[in-house]
Coordinates of C-alpha atoms and ligand atoms in Angstrom, one line a residue:
M1 CA 0.0 0.0 0.0
L2 CA 1.2 3.5 -0.9
T3 CA 1.8 5.9 2.0
I4 CA 1.7 9.7 1.5
Y5 CA 3.8 11.5 4.1
S6 CA 5.4 15.0 4.7
D7 CA 8.1 15.9 7.3
D8 CA 6.3 19.3 7.6
H9 CA 4.1 17.7 10.4
R10 CA 7.0 18.3 12.7
L11 CA 6.5 22.1 12.4
H12 CA 3.4 21.7 14.6
H13 CA 4.7 20.9 18.1
G14 CA 2.6 22.3 20.9
R15 CA 4.0 22.9 24.3
G16 CA 1.0 22.4 26.6
E17 CA -2.7 21.6 26.7
L18 CA -5.2 22.0 29.5
M19 CA -6.0 18.6 30.8
D20 CA -7.2 17.4 34.2
G21 CA -7.0 20.9 35.6
V22 CA -3.4 21.7 34.6
I23 CA -1.4 22.6 31.6
M24 CA 0.3 19.3 30.7
P25 CA 2.8 18.5 27.9
V26 CA 0.8 17.7 24.7
V27 CA 0.0 14.1 23.9
E28 CA -0.3 14.9 20.1
T29 CA 3.4 15.0 19.4
P30 CA 5.6 14.7 16.2
A31 CA 6.9 11.4 17.6
R32 CA 3.5 9.9 16.7
A33 CA 3.8 10.3 13.0
D34 CA 7.5 9.5 13.1
Q35 CA 6.8 6.2 14.8
V36 CA 4.1 5.3 12.3
L37 CA 6.4 6.1 9.3
A38 CA 9.2 4.1 10.8
R39 CA 6.9 1.1 11.1
V40 CA 5.6 1.5 7.6
R41 CA 9.2 1.4 6.4
A42 CA 10.3 -1.5 8.7
A43 CA 7.3 -3.6 7.7
A44 CA 7.7 -2.8 4.0
L45 CA 4.1 -1.9 3.7
G46 CA 4.8 -0.2 0.4
P47 CA 6.3 2.9 -1.1
V48 CA 6.3 6.3 0.7
A49 CA 5.7 9.4 -1.4
P50 CA 5.5 13.1 -0.6
P51 CA 2.3 15.2 -1.1
V52 CA 1.6 17.5 -4.0
A53 CA 0.6 21.1 -3.1
F54 CA -3.1 21.7 -3.9
G55 CA -3.3 25.3 -2.6
R56 CA -6.1 27.0 -0.8
A57 CA -9.1 26.1 -3.1
P58 CA -9.8 22.6 -1.8
L59 CA -9.6 23.8 1.8
A60 CA -12.1 26.6 1.0
R61 CA -14.6 24.0 -0.3
V62 CA -14.9 22.8 3.4
H63 CA -13.7 25.6 5.6
D64 CA -15.0 29.2 6.0
G65 CA -12.8 31.8 4.4
G66 CA -12.5 34.0 7.5
Y67 CA -11.5 30.9 9.5
L68 CA -8.7 30.1 7.0
D69 CA -7.5 33.7 7.3
F70 CA -7.5 33.5 11.0
L71 CA -5.5 30.2 11.1
E72 CA -3.0 31.5 8.6
G73 CA -2.4 34.7 10.7
A74 CA -3.0 33.4 14.2
W75 CA 0.6 32.9 15.2
A76 CA 1.7 36.4 14.1
D77 CA -1.3 37.8 16.0
W78 CA -0.5 35.8 19.0
I79 CA 3.2 36.8 19.3
A80 CA 2.3 40.5 18.6
T81 CA 0.3 40.4 21.8
H82 CA 1.9 37.7 23.9
G83 CA 5.4 37.1 22.5
P84 CA 6.7 33.7 21.2
D85 CA 7.4 32.0 24.6
T86 CA 3.9 30.4 24.9
D87 CA 1.5 28.9 22.4
G88 CA -1.9 30.3 21.6
L89 CA -4.8 28.8 23.5
P90 CA -8.4 30.0 23.9
M91 CA -9.8 30.6 27.4
T92 CA -13.2 32.4 26.7
W93 CA -15.9 31.1 24.5
P94 CA -19.1 32.4 22.9
V95 CA -21.5 29.9 24.5
V96 CA -24.6 28.8 22.6
G97 CA -28.0 30.2 23.5
G98 CA -27.4 33.9 23.1
A99 CA -26.0 34.7 26.6
L100 CA -22.8 35.5 24.7
R101 CA -22.6 36.6 21.1
R102 CA -21.1 34.8 18.1
D103 CA -22.0 37.4 15.5
R104 CA -19.0 39.6 16.3
L105 CA -15.4 38.4 15.6
P106 CA -13.3 40.2 18.2
E107 CA -10.1 41.9 17.0
S108 CA -8.1 40.6 20.0
I109 CA -6.2 37.4 19.3
D110 CA -7.5 36.0 22.6
G111 CA -11.1 36.8 21.5
K112 CA -10.4 35.2 18.1
L113 CA -9.0 32.0 19.6
G114 CA -12.2 31.7 21.7
Y115 CA -14.4 32.5 18.6
Y116 CA -12.8 29.9 16.4
G117 CA -11.6 27.3 19.0
F118 CA -13.7 25.0 21.0
D119 CA -11.3 23.7 23.6
A120 CA -8.2 24.6 25.5
G121 CA -6.3 21.5 24.5
T122 CA -5.3 22.6 21.0
P123 CA -2.3 25.0 21.0
V124 CA -1.6 27.2 18.0
T125 CA 2.1 27.3 17.3
A126 CA 4.6 28.9 14.9
G127 CA 4.3 26.0 12.5
T128 CA 0.6 25.1 12.9
W129 CA -0.6 26.6 9.6
K130 CA 2.3 25.1 7.5
A131 CA 1.9 21.7 9.2
S132 CA -1.9 21.7 8.8
T133 CA -1.9 22.7 5.1
A134 CA 0.8 20.0 4.5
A135 CA -1.5 17.4 6.2
A136 CA -4.4 18.5 4.0
D137 CA -2.1 18.0 1.0
V138 CA -1.2 14.6 2.3
A139 CA -4.9 13.7 2.4
L140 CA -5.6 15.2 -1.1
T141 CA -2.7 13.5 -2.7
G142 CA -3.9 10.2 -1.3
A143 CA -7.4 10.9 -2.7
A144 CA -5.8 11.7 -6.1
R145 CA -4.0 8.3 -6.1
V146 CA -7.4 6.6 -5.3
T147 CA -9.0 8.3 -8.3
D148 CA -6.0 7.1 -10.3
G149 CA -7.2 3.6 -9.5
A150 CA -5.4 2.6 -6.3
R151 CA -7.3 0.0 -4.2
G152 CA -6.1 1.5 -0.9
V153 CA -3.9 4.5 0.1
F154 CA -2.6 5.6 3.5
S155 CA -2.5 9.4 4.1
L156 CA -0.3 9.7 7.2
C157 CA -1.7 13.1 8.2
R158 CA -0.6 15.1 11.2
P159 CA -2.0 17.2 12.8
P160 CA -5.3 15.2 12.7
G161 CA -8.5 16.6 11.4
H162 CA -11.8 15.0 12.3
H163 CA -12.7 17.5 15.1
A164 CA -12.3 20.6 12.9
A165 CA -15.6 22.0 11.5
A166 CA -16.1 24.6 8.8
D167 CA -15.0 27.4 11.2
L168 CA -13.8 25.6 14.4
F169 CA -10.6 24.1 15.6
G170 CA -10.2 21.8 18.6
G171 CA -9.4 18.3 19.7
Y172 CA -5.8 18.7 18.3
C173 CA -7.4 19.4 14.8
F174 CA -7.2 22.6 12.6
L175 CA -8.1 21.5 9.0
N176 CA -10.4 18.5 8.5
N177 CA -8.2 16.3 6.3
A178 CA -10.7 13.6 5.7
A179 CA -13.5 16.1 4.9
I180 CA -11.3 18.0 2.5
A181 CA -10.4 14.7 0.7
A182 CA -14.0 13.6 0.6
Q183 CA -15.2 16.9 -0.8
W184 CA -12.4 16.8 -3.4
L185 CA -13.5 13.3 -4.4
C186 CA -17.1 14.7 -4.9
D187 CA -15.7 17.6 -6.9
Q188 CA -13.8 15.1 -9.1
G189 CA -17.1 13.3 -9.9
A190 CA -17.7 10.8 -7.2
A191 CA -21.5 10.5 -6.8
R192 CA -21.3 9.0 -3.3
V193 CA -18.5 9.1 -0.7
A194 CA -18.7 7.3 2.6
I195 CA -16.7 8.3 5.6
L196 CA -16.2 5.7 8.3
D197 CA -14.6 7.2 11.5
V198 CA -13.1 4.6 13.7
D199 CA -11.2 7.0 16.0
Y200 CA -12.0 6.6 19.7
H201 CA -13.5 10.1 19.7
H202 CA -16.5 11.3 17.7
G203 CA -15.6 13.2 14.5
N204 CA -17.8 16.1 15.3
G205 CA -16.2 18.3 12.7
T206 CA -16.7 15.8 9.9
Q207 CA -20.3 15.2 10.9
A208 CA -21.1 18.9 11.0
I209 CA -19.6 19.6 7.6
F210 CA -21.7 16.9 5.9
Y211 CA -24.8 16.9 8.1
D212 CA -27.2 18.3 5.5
R213 CA -25.9 16.1 2.6
A214 CA -27.0 12.9 1.1
D215 CA -24.0 12.4 -1.2
V216 CA -21.5 12.0 1.8
L217 CA -22.5 9.3 4.3
F218 CA -20.9 9.8 7.8
V219 CA -20.7 6.7 10.0
S220 CA -18.8 6.8 13.3
L221 CA -17.9 4.3 16.1
H222 CA -16.7 6.2 19.2
A223 CA -16.9 6.5 22.9
D224 CA -20.3 7.7 24.1
P225 CA -20.1 11.5 24.2
S226 CA -22.1 11.5 27.4
Q227 CA -18.8 10.1 29.0
E228 CA -16.1 11.3 26.6
F229 CA -14.8 14.3 24.6
P230 CA -16.1 16.0 22.6
Y231 CA -19.2 15.7 24.8
F232 CA -21.5 17.9 22.8
L233 CA -22.0 15.9 19.5
G234 CA -22.0 12.2 18.5
Y235 CA -25.2 10.9 20.1
A236 CA -27.2 8.2 18.4
D237 CA -30.2 10.4 17.7
E238 CA -28.1 12.6 15.4
T239 CA -29.1 11.2 12.0
G240 CA -28.7 14.1 9.6
R241 CA -30.9 17.0 8.6
G242 CA -32.8 18.0 5.4
D243 CA -31.4 16.2 2.4
G244 CA -29.0 14.6 4.8
D245 CA -31.6 13.0 6.9
G246 CA -30.6 9.3 7.3
F247 CA -27.0 9.9 6.1
T248 CA -25.3 10.2 9.5
L249 CA -25.0 7.1 11.7
N250 CA -23.5 7.4 15.2
L251 CA -22.7 4.2 17.1
P252 CA -21.6 5.4 20.5
L253 CA -20.0 2.8 22.8
R254 CA -19.4 2.8 26.5
W255 CA -16.1 3.0 28.3
G256 CA -14.5 -0.4 28.5
T257 CA -15.8 -1.6 25.1
D258 CA -13.6 -4.5 23.8
W259 CA -13.6 -6.3 20.5
S260 CA -16.9 -8.2 21.3
G261 CA -18.8 -5.0 21.4
Y262 CA -16.7 -3.1 18.9
G263 CA -16.8 -5.8 16.2
A264 CA -20.6 -6.0 16.4
A265 CA -20.9 -2.2 16.0
L266 CA -18.4 -2.3 13.2
D267 CA -20.6 -4.9 11.4
R268 CA -23.6 -2.5 11.7
A269 CA -21.5 0.3 10.3
L270 CA -20.2 -1.7 7.4
A271 CA -23.7 -2.9 6.5
R272 CA -24.9 0.7 6.3
I273 CA -22.0 1.7 4.1
D274 CA -22.5 -1.3 1.9
G275 CA -26.2 -0.3 1.4
F276 CA -25.1 3.2 0.5
G277 CA -22.9 1.9 -2.3
P278 CA -20.1 4.6 -2.2
D279 CA -17.7 5.1 -5.1
V280 CA -15.0 5.7 -2.5
L281 CA -14.6 4.9 1.2
V282 CA -12.6 7.4 3.4
V283 CA -11.6 5.9 6.7
S284 CA -10.8 8.4 9.5
L285 CA -8.2 6.1 11.1
G286 CA -7.6 6.7 14.8
L287 CA -5.8 4.0 16.8
D288 CA -6.8 5.4 20.2
T289 CA -9.2 2.5 20.7
F290 CA -6.2 0.6 21.8
E291 CA -6.3 -0.9 25.4
R292 CA -3.1 1.0 26.4
D293 CA -4.0 4.4 24.9
P294 CA -3.2 6.9 27.7
I295 CA -6.2 9.2 27.1
S296 CA -8.9 6.6 26.0
R297 CA -10.9 3.9 27.6
F298 CA -11.7 1.2 25.0
R299 CA -9.9 -2.2 25.2
L300 CA -9.0 -3.2 21.7
R301 CA -5.9 -5.3 21.4
S302 CA -3.2 -5.3 18.7
S303 CA -4.6 -8.6 17.3
D304 CA -8.0 -6.9 16.7
Y305 CA -6.6 -4.4 14.1
P306 CA -5.8 -6.9 11.3
V307 CA -9.4 -8.2 11.7
M308 CA -10.7 -4.6 11.3
G309 CA -8.6 -4.1 8.2
D310 CA -9.9 -7.4 6.8
R311 CA -13.5 -6.4 7.3
L312 CA -13.0 -3.0 5.7
A313 CA -11.5 -4.6 2.6
R314 CA -14.5 -6.8 2.3
L315 CA -16.6 -3.7 1.3
R316 CA -14.6 -3.9 -1.9
R317 CA -14.4 -0.2 -2.4
P318 CA -11.5 2.1 -3.3
T319 CA -10.3 3.2 0.2
L320 CA -8.4 6.2 1.5
F321 CA -7.1 5.9 5.0
V322 CA -6.6 9.3 6.7
F323 CA -4.6 9.1 10.0
E324 CA -6.3 10.7 13.1
G325 CA -5.6 10.0 16.8
G326 CA -3.7 7.4 18.8
Y327 CA -1.3 8.2 21.7
A328 CA 0.2 4.9 22.8
V329 CA 3.3 5.9 20.8
D330 CA 5.3 2.7 21.3
A331 CA 2.5 0.6 19.8
L332 CA 1.0 3.1 17.4
G333 CA 3.0 2.2 14.3
E334 CA 2.6 -1.5 14.9
N335 CA -1.2 -1.2 15.3
T336 CA -1.6 1.1 12.3
V337 CA 0.4 -1.2 10.0
L338 CA -1.4 -4.3 11.3
L339 CA -4.7 -2.8 10.2
L340 CA -3.4 -1.6 6.9
A341 CA -1.7 -5.0 6.2
G342 CA -4.9 -6.8 7.2
F343 CA -6.7 -4.7 4.6
E344 CA -4.1 -5.4 1.9
A345 CA -4.2 -9.2 2.6
A346 CA -7.9 -9.3 2.0
A347 CA -8.1 -6.7 -0.9
Ligands
LIG401 C1 -9.3 16.3 24.9 C2 -9.1 15.1 24.0 C3 -8.8 15.4 22.6 C4 -9.0 14.2 21.8 C5 -8.2 14.2 20.5 C6 -8.4 13.0 19.7 N1 -8.1 17.1 25.0 N2 -9.4 13.0 18.8 O1 -7.8 12.0 19.7 O2 -9.7 12.0 18.0
LIG402 ZN1 -9.2 10.4 19.0

């Protein structure tokens, strides 16, 4: 399987995130992608190629123009106010319901961070924009190889993307790599694209981007948002809206879920995708379902990932894997490659 990868991910290296009541060292580190790449090479999964630069147009098909301008200039704005010794983090938010307003974009960088960011765990750094645009290019280049006829391609994106909405960053995500690739595939002529999100966390950004649409099916297995981040989206009663009614399927699972519960939910997800009949499958590939993940509470084992890859291959669709979360760094490369190799073996 071809892997698309860019060293530019290392330009995004946050110092701290607010977790458990204190600023802690970030868990979303460059070592994650480095470790996965090393394992891709050691296991001889296939060739590794750099991305092609697609520019701003495919980003603007998914993200708000004002949001892209903000992200591009956020670090310069931050250091003009606060200097370069800390990263940009929001701390005041325009809550829903009208008690605070979201119809005014503040001129202050602290105001802008709260306007466009939804958590205090996603630091904006000197290299965030460059790394994020490179990650989008990694996803788009993978999508292009799929349209060229590849059966499966792995886009090793970092930073991840599935929490980023049209005009929101959070959950370590800035640009929604999977959504940008899915929209690009639609723009190239795909009539139906399915996105299967197997990250431990709900892909709230991806769901929101496609919530009104019948041409992009969003199916997600994730920790019950009543227990887990992002808390405010990802419930089973969210099924789409308007034309998109019936084209979102959320399968929330309780803390402690192991393969017995996960595999059954995966079969439901795959049956829905099969019924949809997509031209292309985009998999938001998070490996934070692993039993030793430091911030997650599912109990999947390494031996479960080849089985997952095998089942994905049995859909018999051209498939783009877009890397998302996973923080048990010592096992992350192994688990990722086990899944992708399981896919290849059955494809
Ligand atoms: C809260 C947890 C962020 C989750 C990030 C993630 N700081 N999403 O892995 O898939
Ligand atoms: Zn995650």
